[in-house]
JSON list of C-alpha atoms in Angstrom, two decimals:
[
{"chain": "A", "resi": 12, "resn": "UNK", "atom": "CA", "xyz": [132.01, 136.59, 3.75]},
{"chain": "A", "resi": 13, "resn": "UNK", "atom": "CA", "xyz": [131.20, 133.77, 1.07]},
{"chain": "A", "resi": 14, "resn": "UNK", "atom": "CA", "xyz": [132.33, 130.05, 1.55]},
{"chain": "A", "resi": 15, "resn": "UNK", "atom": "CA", "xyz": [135.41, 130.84, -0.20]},
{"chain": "A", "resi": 16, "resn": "UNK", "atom": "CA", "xyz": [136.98, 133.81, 2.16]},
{"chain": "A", "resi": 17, "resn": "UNK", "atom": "CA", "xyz": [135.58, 131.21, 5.00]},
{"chain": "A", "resi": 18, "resn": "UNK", "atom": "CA", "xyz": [137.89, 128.54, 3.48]},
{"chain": "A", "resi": 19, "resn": "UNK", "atom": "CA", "xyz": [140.77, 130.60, 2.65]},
{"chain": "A", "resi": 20, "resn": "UNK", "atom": "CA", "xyz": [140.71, 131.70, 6.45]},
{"chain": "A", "resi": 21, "resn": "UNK", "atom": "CA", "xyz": [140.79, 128.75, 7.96]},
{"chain": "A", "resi": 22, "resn": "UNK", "atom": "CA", "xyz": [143.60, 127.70, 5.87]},
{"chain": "A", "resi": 23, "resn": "UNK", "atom": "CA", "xyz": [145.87, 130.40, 6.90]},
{"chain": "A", "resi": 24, "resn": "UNK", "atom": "CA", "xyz": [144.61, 130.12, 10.71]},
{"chain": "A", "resi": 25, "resn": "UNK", "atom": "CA", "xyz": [145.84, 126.68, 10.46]},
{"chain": "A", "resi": 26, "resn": "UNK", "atom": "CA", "xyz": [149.44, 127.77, 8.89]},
{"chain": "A", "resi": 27, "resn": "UNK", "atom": "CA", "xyz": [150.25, 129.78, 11.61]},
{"chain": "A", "resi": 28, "resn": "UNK", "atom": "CA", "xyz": [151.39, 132.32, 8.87]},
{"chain": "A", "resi": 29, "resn": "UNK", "atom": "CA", "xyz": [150.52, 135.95, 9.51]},
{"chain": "A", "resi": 30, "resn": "UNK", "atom": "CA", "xyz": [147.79, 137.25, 7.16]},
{"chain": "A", "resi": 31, "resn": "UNK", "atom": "CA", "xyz": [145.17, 140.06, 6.88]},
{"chain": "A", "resi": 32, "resn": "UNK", "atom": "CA", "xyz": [142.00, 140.23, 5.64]},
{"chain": "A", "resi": 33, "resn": "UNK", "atom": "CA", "xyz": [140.88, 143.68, 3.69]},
{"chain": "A", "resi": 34, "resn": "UNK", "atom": "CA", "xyz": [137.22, 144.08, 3.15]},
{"chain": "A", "resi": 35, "resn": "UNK", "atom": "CA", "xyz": [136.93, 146.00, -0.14]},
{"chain": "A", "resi": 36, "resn": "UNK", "atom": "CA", "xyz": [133.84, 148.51, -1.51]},
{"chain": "A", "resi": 37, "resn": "UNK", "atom": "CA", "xyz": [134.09, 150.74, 1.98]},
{"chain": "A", "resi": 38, "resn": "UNK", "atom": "CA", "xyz": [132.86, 153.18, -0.04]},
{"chain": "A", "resi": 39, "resn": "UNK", "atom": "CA", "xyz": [129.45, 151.20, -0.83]},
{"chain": "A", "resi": 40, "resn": "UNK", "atom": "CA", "xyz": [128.93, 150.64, 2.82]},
{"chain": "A", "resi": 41, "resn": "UNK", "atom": "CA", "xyz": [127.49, 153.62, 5.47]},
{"chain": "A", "resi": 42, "resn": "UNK", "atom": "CA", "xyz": [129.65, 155.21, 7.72]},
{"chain": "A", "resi": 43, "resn": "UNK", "atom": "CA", "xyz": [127.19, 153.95, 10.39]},
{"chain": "A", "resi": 44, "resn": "UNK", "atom": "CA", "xyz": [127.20, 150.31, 9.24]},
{"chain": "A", "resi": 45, "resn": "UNK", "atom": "CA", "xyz": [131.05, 149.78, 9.03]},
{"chain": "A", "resi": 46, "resn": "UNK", "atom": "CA", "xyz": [132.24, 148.87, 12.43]},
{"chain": "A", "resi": 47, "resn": "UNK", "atom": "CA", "xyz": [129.23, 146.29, 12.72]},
{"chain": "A", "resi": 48, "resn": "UNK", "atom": "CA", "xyz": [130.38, 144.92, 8.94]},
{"chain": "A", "resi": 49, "resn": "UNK", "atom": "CA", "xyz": [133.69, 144.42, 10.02]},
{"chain": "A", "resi": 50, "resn": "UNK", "atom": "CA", "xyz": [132.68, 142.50, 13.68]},
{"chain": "A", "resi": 51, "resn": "UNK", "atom": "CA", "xyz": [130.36, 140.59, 11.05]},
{"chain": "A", "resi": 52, "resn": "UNK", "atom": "CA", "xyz": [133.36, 139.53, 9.24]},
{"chain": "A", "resi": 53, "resn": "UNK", "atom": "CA", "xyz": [135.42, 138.60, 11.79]},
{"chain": "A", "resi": 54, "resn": "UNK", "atom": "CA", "xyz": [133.11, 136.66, 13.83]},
{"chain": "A", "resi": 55, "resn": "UNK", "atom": "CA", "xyz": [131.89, 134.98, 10.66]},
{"chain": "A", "resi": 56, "resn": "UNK", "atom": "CA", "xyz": [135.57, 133.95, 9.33]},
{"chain": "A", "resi": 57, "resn": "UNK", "atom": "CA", "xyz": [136.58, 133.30, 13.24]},
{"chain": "A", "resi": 58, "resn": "UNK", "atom": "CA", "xyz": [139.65, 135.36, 13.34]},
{"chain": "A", "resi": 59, "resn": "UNK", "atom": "CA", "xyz": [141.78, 135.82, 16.18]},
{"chain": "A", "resi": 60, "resn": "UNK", "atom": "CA", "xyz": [142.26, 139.70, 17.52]},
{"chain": "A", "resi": 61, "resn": "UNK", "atom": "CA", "xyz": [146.07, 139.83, 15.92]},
{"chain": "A", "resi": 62, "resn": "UNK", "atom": "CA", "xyz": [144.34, 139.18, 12.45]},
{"chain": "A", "resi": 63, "resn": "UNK", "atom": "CA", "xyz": [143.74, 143.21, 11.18]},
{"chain": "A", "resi": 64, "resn": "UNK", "atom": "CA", "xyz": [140.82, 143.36, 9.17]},
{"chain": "A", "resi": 65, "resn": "UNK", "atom": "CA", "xyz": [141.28, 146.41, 7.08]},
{"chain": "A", "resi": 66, "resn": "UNK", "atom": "CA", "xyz": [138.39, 148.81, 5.81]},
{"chain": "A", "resi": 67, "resn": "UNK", "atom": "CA", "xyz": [139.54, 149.30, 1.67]},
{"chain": "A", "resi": 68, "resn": "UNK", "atom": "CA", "xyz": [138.03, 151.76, -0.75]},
{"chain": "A", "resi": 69, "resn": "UNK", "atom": "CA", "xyz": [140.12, 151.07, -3.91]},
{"chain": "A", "resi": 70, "resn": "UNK", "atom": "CA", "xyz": [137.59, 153.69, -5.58]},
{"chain": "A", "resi": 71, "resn": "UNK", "atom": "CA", "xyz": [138.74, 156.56, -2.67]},
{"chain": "A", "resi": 72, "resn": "UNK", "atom": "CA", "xyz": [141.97, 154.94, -1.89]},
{"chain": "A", "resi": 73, "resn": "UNK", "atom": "CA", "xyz": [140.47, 154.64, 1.39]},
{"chain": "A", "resi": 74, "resn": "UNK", "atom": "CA", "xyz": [142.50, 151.99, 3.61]},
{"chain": "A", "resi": 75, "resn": "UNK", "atom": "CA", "xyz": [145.48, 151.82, 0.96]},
{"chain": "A", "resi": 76, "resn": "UNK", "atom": "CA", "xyz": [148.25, 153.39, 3.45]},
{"chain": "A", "resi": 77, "resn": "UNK", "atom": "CA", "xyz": [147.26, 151.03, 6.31]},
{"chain": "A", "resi": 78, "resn": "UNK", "atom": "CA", "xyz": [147.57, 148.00, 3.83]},
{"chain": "A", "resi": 79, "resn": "UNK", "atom": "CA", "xyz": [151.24, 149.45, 2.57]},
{"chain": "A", "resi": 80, "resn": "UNK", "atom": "CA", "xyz": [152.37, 149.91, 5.70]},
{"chain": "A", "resi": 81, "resn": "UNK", "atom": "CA", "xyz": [151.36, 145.91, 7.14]},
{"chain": "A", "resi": 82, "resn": "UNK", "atom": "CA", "xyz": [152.86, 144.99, 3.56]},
{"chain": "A", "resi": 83, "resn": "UNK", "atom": "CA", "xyz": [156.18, 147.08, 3.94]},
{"chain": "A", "resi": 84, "resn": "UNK", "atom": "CA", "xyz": [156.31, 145.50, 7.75]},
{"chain": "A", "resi": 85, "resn": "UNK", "atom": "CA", "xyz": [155.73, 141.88, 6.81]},
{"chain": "A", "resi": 86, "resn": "UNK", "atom": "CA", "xyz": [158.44, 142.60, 4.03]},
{"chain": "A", "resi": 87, "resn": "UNK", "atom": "CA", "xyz": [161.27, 144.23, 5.58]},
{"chain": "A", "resi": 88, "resn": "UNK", "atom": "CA", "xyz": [161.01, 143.54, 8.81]},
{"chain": "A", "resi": 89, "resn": "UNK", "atom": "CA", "xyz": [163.09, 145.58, 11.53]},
{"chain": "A", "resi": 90, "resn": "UNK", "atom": "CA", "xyz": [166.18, 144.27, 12.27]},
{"chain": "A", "resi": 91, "resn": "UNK", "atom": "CA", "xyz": [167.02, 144.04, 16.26]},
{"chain": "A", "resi": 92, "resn": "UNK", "atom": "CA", "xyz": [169.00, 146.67, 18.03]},
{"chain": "A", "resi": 93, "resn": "UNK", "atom": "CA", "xyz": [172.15, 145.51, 19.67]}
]
C-alpha cells in the first residue's frame, strides 16, 4: 500500500464509517502469493478484522460479485422483522 491508501485508511478508521478496501490487479499476482498480499495489506494499513479486504481482477471480473453484494448491503440495508 503507498502513503496515500495508508492515509485514506486511517481517515476512515477514525470516522467510524464502514468501508472496504479492494486490492485491484489479482490477476497480476500468483495464486500462491495472494493470501500473504492481502495479510501484507492489512497489517500495513492496520485494519481491524470487520474491514473486508477484497481480492479484484477488473481484467477477469474476479472479486466483482463480492464487491456488489457489500455495495448493495451498505445501500439498502435490511429492514428489521417485527
Amino acid at each position: 500500500p503507498t502513503q496515500d491508501d495508508q492515509t485514506m485508511a486511517h481517515w476512515f478508521l477514525s470516522t467510524g464509517m464502514p468501508f472496504l478496501v479492494i486490492a485491484n490487479k489479482l490477476d497480476k499476482v500468483k495464486k500462491s502469493e495472494r493470501e500473504g498480499n492481502l495479510a501484507v495489506i492489512r497489517e500495513t494499513l492496520r485494519l481491524p478484522e470487520d474491514v473486508p479486504v477484497i481480492a479484484f481482477s477488473a481484467e477477469k471480473g474476479d472479486g466483482r460479485e463480492t464487491v456488489l453484494e457489500i455495495i448493495q448491503a451498505a445501500a439498502c440495508p435490511a429492514e428489521p422483522e417485527e
